[in-house]
mmCIF file of C-alpha atoms in Angstrom:
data_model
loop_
_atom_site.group_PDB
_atom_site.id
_atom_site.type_symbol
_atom_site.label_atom_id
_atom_site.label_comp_id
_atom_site.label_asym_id
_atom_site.label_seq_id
_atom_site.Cartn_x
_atom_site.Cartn_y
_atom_site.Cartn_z
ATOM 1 C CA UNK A 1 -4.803 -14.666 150.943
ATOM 2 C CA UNK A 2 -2.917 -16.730 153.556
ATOM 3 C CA UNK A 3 -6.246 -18.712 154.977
ATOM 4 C CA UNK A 4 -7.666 -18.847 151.700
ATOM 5 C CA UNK A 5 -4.596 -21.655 150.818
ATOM 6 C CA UNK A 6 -3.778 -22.353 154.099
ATOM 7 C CA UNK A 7 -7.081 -22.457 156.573
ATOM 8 C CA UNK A 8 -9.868 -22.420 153.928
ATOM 9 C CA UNK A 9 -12.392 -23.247 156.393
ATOM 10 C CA UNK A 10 -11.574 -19.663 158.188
ATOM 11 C CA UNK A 11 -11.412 -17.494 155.373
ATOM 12 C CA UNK A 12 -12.496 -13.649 156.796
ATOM 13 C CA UNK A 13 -11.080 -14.554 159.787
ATOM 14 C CA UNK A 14 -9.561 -11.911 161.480
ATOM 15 C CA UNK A 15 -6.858 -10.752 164.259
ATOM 16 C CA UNK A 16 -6.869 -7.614 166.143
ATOM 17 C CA UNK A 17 -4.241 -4.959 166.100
ATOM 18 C CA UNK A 18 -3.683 -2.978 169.480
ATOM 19 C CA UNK A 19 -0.947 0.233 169.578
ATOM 20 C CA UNK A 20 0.526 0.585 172.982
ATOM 21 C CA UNK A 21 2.796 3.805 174.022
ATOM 22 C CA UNK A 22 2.582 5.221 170.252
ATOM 23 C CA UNK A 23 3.779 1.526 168.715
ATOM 24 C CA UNK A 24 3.553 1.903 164.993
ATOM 25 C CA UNK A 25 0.192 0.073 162.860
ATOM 26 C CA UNK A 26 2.003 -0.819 159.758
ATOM 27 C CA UNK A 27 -0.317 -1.559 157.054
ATOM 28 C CA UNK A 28 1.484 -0.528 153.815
ATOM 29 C CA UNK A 29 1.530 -3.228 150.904
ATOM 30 C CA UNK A 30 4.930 -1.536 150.443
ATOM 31 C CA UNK A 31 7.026 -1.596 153.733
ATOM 32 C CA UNK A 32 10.211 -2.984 153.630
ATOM 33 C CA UNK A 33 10.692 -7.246 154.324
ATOM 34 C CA UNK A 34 12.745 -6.790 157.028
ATOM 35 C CA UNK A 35 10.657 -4.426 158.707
ATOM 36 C CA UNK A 36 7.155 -6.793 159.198
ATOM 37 C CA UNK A 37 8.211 -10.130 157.573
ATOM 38 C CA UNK A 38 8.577 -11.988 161.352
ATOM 39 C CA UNK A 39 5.149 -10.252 162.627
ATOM 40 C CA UNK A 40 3.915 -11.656 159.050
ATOM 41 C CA UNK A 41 4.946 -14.582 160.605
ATOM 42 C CA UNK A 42 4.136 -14.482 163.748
ATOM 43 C CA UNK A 43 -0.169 -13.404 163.592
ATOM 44 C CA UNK A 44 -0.163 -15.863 160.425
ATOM 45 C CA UNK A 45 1.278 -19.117 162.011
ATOM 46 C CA UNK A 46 -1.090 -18.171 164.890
ATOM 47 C CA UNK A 47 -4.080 -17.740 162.820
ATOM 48 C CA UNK A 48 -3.632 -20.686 161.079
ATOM 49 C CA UNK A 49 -3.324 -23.345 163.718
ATOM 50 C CA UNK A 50 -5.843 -21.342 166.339
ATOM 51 C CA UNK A 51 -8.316 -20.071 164.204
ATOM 52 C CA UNK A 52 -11.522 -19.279 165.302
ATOM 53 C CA UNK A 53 -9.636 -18.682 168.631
ATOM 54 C CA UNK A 54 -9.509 -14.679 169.363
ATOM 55 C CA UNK A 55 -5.495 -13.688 168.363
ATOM 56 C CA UNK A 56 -4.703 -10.016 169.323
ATOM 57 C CA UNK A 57 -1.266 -8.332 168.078
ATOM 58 C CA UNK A 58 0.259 -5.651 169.789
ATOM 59 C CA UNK A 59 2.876 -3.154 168.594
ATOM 60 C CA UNK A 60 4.650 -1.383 171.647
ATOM 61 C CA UNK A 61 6.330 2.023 171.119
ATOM 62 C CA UNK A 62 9.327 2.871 174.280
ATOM 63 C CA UNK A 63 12.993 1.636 174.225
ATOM 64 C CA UNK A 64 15.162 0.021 177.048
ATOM 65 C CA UNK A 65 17.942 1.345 179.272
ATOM 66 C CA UNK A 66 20.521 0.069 177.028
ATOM 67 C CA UNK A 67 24.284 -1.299 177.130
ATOM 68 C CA UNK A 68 25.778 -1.445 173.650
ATOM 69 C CA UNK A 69 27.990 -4.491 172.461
ATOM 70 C CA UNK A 70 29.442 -5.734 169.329
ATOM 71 C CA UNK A 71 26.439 -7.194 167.636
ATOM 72 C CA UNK A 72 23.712 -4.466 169.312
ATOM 73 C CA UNK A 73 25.986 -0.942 168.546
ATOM 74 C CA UNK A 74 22.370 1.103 168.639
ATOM 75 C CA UNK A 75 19.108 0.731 170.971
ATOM 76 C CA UNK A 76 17.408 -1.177 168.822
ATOM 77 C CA UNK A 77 15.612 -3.410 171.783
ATOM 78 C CA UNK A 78 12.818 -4.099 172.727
ATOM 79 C CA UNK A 79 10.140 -2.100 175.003
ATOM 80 C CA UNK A 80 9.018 -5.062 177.251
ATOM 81 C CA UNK A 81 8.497 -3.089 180.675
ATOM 82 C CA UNK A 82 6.086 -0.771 178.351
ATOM 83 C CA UNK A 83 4.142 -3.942 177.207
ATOM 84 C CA UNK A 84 4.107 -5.371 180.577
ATOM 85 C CA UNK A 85 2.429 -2.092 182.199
ATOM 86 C CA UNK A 86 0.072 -2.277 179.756
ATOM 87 C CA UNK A 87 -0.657 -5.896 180.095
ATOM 88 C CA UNK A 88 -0.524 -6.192 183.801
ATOM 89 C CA UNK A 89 -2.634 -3.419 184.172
ATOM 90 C CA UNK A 90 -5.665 -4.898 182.209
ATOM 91 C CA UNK A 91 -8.535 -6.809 183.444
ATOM 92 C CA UNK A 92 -8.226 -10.782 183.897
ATOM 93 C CA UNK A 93 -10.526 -11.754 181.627
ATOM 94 C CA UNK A 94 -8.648 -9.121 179.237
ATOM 95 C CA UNK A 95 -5.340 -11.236 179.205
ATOM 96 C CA UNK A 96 -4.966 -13.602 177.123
ATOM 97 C CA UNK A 97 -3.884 -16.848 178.363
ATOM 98 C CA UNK A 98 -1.146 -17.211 176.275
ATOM 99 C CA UNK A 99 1.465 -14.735 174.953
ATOM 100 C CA UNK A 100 4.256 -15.612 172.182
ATOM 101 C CA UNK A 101 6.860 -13.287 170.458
ATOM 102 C CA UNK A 102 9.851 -13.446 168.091
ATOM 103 C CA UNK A 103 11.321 -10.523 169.501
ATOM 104 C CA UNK A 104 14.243 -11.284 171.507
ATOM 105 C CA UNK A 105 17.230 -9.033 173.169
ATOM 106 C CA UNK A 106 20.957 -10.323 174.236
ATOM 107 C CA UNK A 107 21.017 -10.197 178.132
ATOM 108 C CA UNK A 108 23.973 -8.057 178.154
ATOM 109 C CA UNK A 109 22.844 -5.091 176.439
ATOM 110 C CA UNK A 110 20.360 -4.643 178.803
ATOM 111 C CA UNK A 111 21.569 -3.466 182.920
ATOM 112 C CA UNK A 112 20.758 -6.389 184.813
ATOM 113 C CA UNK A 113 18.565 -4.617 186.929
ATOM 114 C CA UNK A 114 16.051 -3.974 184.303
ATOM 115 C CA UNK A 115 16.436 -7.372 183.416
ATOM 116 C CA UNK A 116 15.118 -8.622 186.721
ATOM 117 C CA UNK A 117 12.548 -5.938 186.407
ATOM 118 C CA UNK A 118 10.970 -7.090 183.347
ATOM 119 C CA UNK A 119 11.217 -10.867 184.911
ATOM 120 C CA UNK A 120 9.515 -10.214 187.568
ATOM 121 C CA UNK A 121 6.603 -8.538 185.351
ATOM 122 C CA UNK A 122 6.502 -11.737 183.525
ATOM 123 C CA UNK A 123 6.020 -13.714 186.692
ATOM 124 C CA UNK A 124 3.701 -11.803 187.203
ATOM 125 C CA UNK A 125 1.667 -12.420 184.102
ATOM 126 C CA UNK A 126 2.714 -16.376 185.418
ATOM 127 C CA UNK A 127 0.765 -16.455 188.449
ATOM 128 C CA UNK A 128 -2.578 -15.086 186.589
ATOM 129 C CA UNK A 129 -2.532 -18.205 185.113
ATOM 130 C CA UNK A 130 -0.701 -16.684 181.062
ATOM 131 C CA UNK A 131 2.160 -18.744 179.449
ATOM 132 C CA UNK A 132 4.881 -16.916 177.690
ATOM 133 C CA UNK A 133 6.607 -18.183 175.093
ATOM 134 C CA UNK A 134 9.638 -16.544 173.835
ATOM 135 C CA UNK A 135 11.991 -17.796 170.516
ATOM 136 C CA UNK A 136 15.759 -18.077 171.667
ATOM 137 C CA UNK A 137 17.157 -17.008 168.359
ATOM 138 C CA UNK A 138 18.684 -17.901 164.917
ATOM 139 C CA UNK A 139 22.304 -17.716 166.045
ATOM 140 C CA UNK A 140 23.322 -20.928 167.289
ATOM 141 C CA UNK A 141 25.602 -20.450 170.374
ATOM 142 C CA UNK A 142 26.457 -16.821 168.391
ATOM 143 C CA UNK A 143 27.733 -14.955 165.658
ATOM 144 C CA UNK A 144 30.743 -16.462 164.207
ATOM 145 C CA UNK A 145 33.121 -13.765 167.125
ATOM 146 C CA UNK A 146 30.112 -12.789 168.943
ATOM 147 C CA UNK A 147 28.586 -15.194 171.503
ATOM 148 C CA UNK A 148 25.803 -14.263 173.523
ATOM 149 C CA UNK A 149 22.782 -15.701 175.848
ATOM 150 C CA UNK A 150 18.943 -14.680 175.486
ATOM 151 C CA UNK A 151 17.020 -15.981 178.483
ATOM 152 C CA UNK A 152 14.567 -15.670 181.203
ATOM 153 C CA UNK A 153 13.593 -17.900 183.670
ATOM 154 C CA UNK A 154 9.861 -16.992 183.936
ATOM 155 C CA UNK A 155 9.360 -17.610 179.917
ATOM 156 C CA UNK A 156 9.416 -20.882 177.691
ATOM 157 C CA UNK A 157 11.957 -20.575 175.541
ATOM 158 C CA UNK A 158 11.536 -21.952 172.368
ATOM 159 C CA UNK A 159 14.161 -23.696 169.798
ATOM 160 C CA UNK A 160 13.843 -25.015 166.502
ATOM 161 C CA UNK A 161 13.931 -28.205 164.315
ATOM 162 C CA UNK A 162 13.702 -29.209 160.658
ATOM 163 C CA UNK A 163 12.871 -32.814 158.921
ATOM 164 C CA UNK A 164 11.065 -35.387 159.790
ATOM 165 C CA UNK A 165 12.156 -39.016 160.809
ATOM 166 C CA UNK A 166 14.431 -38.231 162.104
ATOM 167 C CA UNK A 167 13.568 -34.968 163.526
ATOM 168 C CA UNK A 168 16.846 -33.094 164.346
ATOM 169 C CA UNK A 169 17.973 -29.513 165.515
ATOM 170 C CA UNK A 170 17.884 -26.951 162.789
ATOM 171 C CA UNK A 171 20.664 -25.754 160.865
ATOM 172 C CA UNK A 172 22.439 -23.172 158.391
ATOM 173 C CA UNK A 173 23.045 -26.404 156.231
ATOM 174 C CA UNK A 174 19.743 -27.505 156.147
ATOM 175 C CA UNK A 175 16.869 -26.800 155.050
ATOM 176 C CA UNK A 176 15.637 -23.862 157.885
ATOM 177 C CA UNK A 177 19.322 -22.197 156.978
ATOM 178 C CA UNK A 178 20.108 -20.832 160.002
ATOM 179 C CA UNK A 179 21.132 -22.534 163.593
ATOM 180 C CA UNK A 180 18.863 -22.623 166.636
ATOM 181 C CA UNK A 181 19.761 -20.424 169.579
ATOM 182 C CA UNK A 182 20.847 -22.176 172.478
ATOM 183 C CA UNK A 183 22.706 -21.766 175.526
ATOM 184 C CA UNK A 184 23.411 -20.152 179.459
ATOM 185 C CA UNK A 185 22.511 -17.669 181.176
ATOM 186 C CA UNK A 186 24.737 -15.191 182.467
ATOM 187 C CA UNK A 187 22.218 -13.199 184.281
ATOM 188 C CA UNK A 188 20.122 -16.025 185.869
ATOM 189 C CA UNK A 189 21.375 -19.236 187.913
ATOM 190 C CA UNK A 190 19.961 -22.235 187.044
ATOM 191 C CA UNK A 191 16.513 -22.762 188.153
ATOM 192 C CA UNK A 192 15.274 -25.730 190.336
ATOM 193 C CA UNK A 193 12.484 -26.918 188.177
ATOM 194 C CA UNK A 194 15.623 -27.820 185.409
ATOM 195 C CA UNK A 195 18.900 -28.342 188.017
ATOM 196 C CA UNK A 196 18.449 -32.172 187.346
ATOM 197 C CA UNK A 197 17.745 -32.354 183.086
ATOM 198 C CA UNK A 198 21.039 -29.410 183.219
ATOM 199 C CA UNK A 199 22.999 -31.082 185.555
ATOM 200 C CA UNK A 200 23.035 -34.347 183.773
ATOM 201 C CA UNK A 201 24.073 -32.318 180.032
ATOM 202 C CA UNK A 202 26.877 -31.054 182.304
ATOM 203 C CA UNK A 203 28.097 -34.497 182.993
ATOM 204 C CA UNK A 204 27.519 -35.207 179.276
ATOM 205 C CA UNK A 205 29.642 -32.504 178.277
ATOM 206 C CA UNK A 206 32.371 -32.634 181.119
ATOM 207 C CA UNK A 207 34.376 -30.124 182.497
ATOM 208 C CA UNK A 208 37.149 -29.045 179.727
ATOM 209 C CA UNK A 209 34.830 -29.221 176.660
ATOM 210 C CA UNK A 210 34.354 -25.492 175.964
ATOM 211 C CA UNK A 211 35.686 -24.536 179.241
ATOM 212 C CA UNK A 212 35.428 -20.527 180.117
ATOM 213 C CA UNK A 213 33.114 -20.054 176.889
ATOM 214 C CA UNK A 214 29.932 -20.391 179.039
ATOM 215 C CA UNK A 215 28.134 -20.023 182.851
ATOM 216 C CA UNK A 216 28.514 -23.899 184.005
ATOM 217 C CA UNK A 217 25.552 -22.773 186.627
ATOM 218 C CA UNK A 218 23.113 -20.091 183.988
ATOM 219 C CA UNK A 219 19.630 -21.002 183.138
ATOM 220 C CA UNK A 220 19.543 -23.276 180.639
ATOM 221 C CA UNK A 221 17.722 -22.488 177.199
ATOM 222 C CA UNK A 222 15.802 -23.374 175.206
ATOM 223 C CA UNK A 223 13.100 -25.416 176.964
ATOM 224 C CA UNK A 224 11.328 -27.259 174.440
ATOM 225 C CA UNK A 225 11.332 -26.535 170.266
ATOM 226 C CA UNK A 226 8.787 -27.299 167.606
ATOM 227 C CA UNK A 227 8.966 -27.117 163.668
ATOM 228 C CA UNK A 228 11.361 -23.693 162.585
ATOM 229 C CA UNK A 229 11.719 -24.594 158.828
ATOM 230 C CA UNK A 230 10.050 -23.717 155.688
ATOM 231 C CA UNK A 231 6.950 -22.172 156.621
ATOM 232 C CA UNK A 232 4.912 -20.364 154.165
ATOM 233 C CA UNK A 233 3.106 -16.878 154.360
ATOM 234 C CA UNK A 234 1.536 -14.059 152.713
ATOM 235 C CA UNK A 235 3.484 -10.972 151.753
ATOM 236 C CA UNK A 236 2.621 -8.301 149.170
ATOM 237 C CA UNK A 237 0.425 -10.717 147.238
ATOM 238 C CA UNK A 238 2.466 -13.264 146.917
ATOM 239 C CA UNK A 239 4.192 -16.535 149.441
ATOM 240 C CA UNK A 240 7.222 -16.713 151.094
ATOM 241 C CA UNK A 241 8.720 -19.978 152.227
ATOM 242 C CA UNK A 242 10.437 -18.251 155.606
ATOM 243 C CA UNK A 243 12.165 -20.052 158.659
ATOM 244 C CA UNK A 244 13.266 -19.237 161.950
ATOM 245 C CA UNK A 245 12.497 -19.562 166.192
ATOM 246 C CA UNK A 246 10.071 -16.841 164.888
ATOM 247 C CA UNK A 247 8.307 -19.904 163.911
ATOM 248 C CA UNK A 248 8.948 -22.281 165.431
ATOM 249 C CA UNK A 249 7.618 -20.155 168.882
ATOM 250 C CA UNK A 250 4.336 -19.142 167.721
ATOM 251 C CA UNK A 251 3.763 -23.036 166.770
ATOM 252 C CA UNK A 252 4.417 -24.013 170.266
ATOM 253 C CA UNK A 253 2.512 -21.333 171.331
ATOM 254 C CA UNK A 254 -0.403 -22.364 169.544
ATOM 255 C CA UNK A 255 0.097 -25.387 170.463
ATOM 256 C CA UNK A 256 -0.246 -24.745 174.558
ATOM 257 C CA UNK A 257 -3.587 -22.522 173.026
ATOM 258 C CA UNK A 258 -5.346 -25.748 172.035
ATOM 259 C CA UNK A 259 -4.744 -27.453 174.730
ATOM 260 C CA UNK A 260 -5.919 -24.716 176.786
ATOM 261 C CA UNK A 261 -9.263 -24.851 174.693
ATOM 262 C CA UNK A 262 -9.084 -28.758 175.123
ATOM 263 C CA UNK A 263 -8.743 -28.480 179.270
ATOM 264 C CA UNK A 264 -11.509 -25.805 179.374
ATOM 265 C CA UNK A 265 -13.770 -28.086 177.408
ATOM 266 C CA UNK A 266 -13.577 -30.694 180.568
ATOM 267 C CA UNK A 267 -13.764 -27.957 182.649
ATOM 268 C CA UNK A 268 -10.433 -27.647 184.088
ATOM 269 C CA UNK A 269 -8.341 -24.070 183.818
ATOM 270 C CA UNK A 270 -5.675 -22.998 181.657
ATOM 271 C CA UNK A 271 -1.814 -24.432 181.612
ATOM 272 C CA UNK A 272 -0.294 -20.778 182.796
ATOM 273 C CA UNK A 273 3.163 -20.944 183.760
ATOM 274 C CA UNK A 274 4.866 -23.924 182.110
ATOM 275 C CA UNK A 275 8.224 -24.916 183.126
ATOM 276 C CA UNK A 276 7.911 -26.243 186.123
ATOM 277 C CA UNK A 277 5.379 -28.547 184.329
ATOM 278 C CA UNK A 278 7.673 -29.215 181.224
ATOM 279 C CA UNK A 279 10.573 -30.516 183.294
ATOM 280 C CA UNK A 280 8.352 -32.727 185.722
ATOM 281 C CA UNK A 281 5.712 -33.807 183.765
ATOM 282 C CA UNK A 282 5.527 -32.304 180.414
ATOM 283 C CA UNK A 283 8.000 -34.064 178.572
ATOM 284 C CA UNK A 284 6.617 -37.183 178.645
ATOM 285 C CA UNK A 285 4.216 -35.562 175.756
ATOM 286 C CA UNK A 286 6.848 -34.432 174.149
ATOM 287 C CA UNK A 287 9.449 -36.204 171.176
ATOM 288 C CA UNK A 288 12.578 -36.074 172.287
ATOM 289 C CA UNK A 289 15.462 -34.721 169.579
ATOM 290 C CA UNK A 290 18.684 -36.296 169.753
ATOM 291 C CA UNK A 291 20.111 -35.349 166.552
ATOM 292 C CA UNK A 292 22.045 -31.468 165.600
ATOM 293 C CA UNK A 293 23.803 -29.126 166.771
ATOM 294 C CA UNK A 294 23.808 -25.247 167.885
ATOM 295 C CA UNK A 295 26.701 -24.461 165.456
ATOM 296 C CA UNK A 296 28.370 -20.594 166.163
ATOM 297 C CA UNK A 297 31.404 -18.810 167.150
ATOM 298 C CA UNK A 298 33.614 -20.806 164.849
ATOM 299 C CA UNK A 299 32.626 -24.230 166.752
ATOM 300 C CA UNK A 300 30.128 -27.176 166.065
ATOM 301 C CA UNK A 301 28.174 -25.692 169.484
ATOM 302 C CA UNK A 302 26.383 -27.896 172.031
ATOM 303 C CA UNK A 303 24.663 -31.457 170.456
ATOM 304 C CA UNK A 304 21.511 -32.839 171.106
ATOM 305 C CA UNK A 305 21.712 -35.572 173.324
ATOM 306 C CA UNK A 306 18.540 -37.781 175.149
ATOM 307 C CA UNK A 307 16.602 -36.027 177.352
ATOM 308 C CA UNK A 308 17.256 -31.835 177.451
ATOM 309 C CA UNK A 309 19.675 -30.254 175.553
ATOM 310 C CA UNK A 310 20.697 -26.707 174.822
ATOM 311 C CA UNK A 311 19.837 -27.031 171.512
ATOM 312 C CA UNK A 312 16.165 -28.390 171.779
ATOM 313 C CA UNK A 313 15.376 -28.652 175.162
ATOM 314 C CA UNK A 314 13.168 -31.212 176.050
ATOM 315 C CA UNK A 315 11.729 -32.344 172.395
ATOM 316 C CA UNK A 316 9.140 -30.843 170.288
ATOM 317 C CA UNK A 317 5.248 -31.169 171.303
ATOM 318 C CA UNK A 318 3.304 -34.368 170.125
ATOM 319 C CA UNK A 319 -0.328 -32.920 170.730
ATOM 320 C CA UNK A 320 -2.168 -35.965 171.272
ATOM 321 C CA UNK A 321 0.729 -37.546 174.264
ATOM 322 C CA UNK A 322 -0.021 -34.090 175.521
ATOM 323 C CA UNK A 323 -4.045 -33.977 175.144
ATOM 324 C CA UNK A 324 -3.992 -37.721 177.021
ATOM 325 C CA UNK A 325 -1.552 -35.797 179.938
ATOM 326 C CA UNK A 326 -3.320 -33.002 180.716
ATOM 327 C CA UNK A 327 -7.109 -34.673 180.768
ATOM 328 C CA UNK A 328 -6.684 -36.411 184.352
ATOM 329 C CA UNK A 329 -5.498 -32.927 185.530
ATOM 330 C CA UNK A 330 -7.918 -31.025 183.818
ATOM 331 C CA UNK A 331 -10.850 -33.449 184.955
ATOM 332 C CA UNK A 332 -9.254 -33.772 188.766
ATOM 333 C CA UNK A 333 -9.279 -29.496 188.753
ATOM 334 C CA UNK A 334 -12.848 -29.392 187.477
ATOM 335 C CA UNK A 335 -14.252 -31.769 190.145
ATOM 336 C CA UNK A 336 -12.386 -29.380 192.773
ATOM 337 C CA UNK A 337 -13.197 -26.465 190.879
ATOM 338 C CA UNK A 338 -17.173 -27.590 191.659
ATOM 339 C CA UNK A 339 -16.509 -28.314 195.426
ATOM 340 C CA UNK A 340 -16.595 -24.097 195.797
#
């Protein structure tokens, strides 16, 4: 129904669907919104951009060590050490080269030593050449009472946007109706690859302005953002119009898939992990967002500035600034590539 309006040139095309540790196959035309809306979401805003590209969806069964707080009172996280066993444990030409989800826990309800765990699984999936790609939420800088961080260094953390000229950050006014997730670690220092872009928001923002409300020297998120608002999908024989980072990530995502396919074509290898890349090269392909904010927890939140924010991070993806990047790198790697 979805590609027949929205990809007519792929209609029958198809996604897998691959259970891991008893994760639940939901196929029902009558399972509750809620429940399967976002992986609606997720395989459909894949399929439609990547199509005839191979998309696989997994379902995970397990559940975290887990640290309850205000806005998480019950284990409802997510198993991501499960997934990663699974993953890591597959064959190379079995992983796909890029991973995305919507799925995304606070950093405190998990013990920080999982936490570094599950990082160090995804660095893992890093240096065999995968990008992750991870939305950082609907909540602004947090629940009006409730603020909270969702991070990781080893992932690219996606934020969203809405209109067009100008493009600005997303928000609960607007049309996406909610506010993108943005913020600082408290679990992870800054890393090196993004000391500089962070450094200089610092100075932007100056020492008093929310002083003791966030980690002056946490990671920094989100990365980069793309499109979050008014996207339209299939559900129970009918369309949605939906919004969210649960959008706006797989479009990124998808994004970093074609020009995968495009670097292939000239021979050269996949992007794999990408934010060392983003913050020294990458942004030049990217449109920078300098208007918005990260409303939440009763304030206006942090503002998009030039250059990266924690709002929308280094801009959302132009694909052809980023084809014309990539294609002396690609062509440089397939020329060594042939020396061997």
């Amino acid at each position: 129904m979805f590609l027949k309006t929205q990809r007519r040139d792929q209609v029958g095309g198809k996604f897998e669907v691959v259970t891991v540790n008893n994760g639940k196959d939901y196929q029902d035309l009558d399972q509750d919104q809620s429940i399967v809306s976002s992986a609606n979401l997720d395989t459909q805003t894949t399929l439609g951009f990547t199509l005839p590209t191979r998309n696989i969806f997994w379902s995970v069964g397990g559940s975290p060590p887990f640290n309850p707080d205000l806005t998480t009172p019950y284990n409802t996280n997510e198993p991501y050490l499960e997934w990663l066993t699974y993953i890591l444990g597959q064959p190379q030409a079995q992983i796909p080269k890029v991973i995305t989800t919507s799925y995304g826990d606070n950093e405190q309800t998990v013990p920080l030593s999982y936490a570094r765990r599950v990082c160090k699984g995804f660095a893992a999936l890093g240096a065999r050449g995968v990008s992750v790609i991870f939305s950082s939420g609907d909540f602004g800088v947090g629940k009006t009472g409730f603020c909270y961080a969702n991070d990781g260094q080893q992932l690219a953390l996606i934020g969203a946007t809405e209109n067009f000229f100008p493009e600005v950050a997303v928000s609960e006014g607007g049309p996406g109706g909610f506010n993108s997730g943005g913020g600082f670690s408290n679990y992870f220092a800054t890393p090196k690859w993004q000391k500089n872009q962070v450094q200089r928001y610092l100075n932007y923002l100056g020492p008093q302005t929310y002083n003791g409300l966030y980690n002056r020297t946490g990671r920094g998120f989100p990365d980069v953002s793309a499109q979050g608002a008014k996207y339209v999908i299939a559900w129970q024989q009918s369309f949605l119009t939906v919004g969210g980072t649960s959008a706006s990530a797989p479009t990124f995502a998808s994004i970093i898939a074609l020009l995968n396919d495009y670097s292939m074509s000239l021979g050269g290898p996949s992007l794999g992990y990408l934010n060392p890349w983003l913050y020294s090269e990458g942004y030049r392909g990217l449109n920078d967002v300098i208007g918005g904010s990260s409303s939440g927890c009763n304030t206006t939140g942090f503002a998009a500035i030039r250059g990266w924010d924690p709002v929308t991070g280094l801009g959302t993806p132009n694909f052809r600034k980023l084809q014309r990047l990539i294609q002396p790198w690609s062509m440089a790697m397939a020329q060594q590539n042939s020396r061997f």
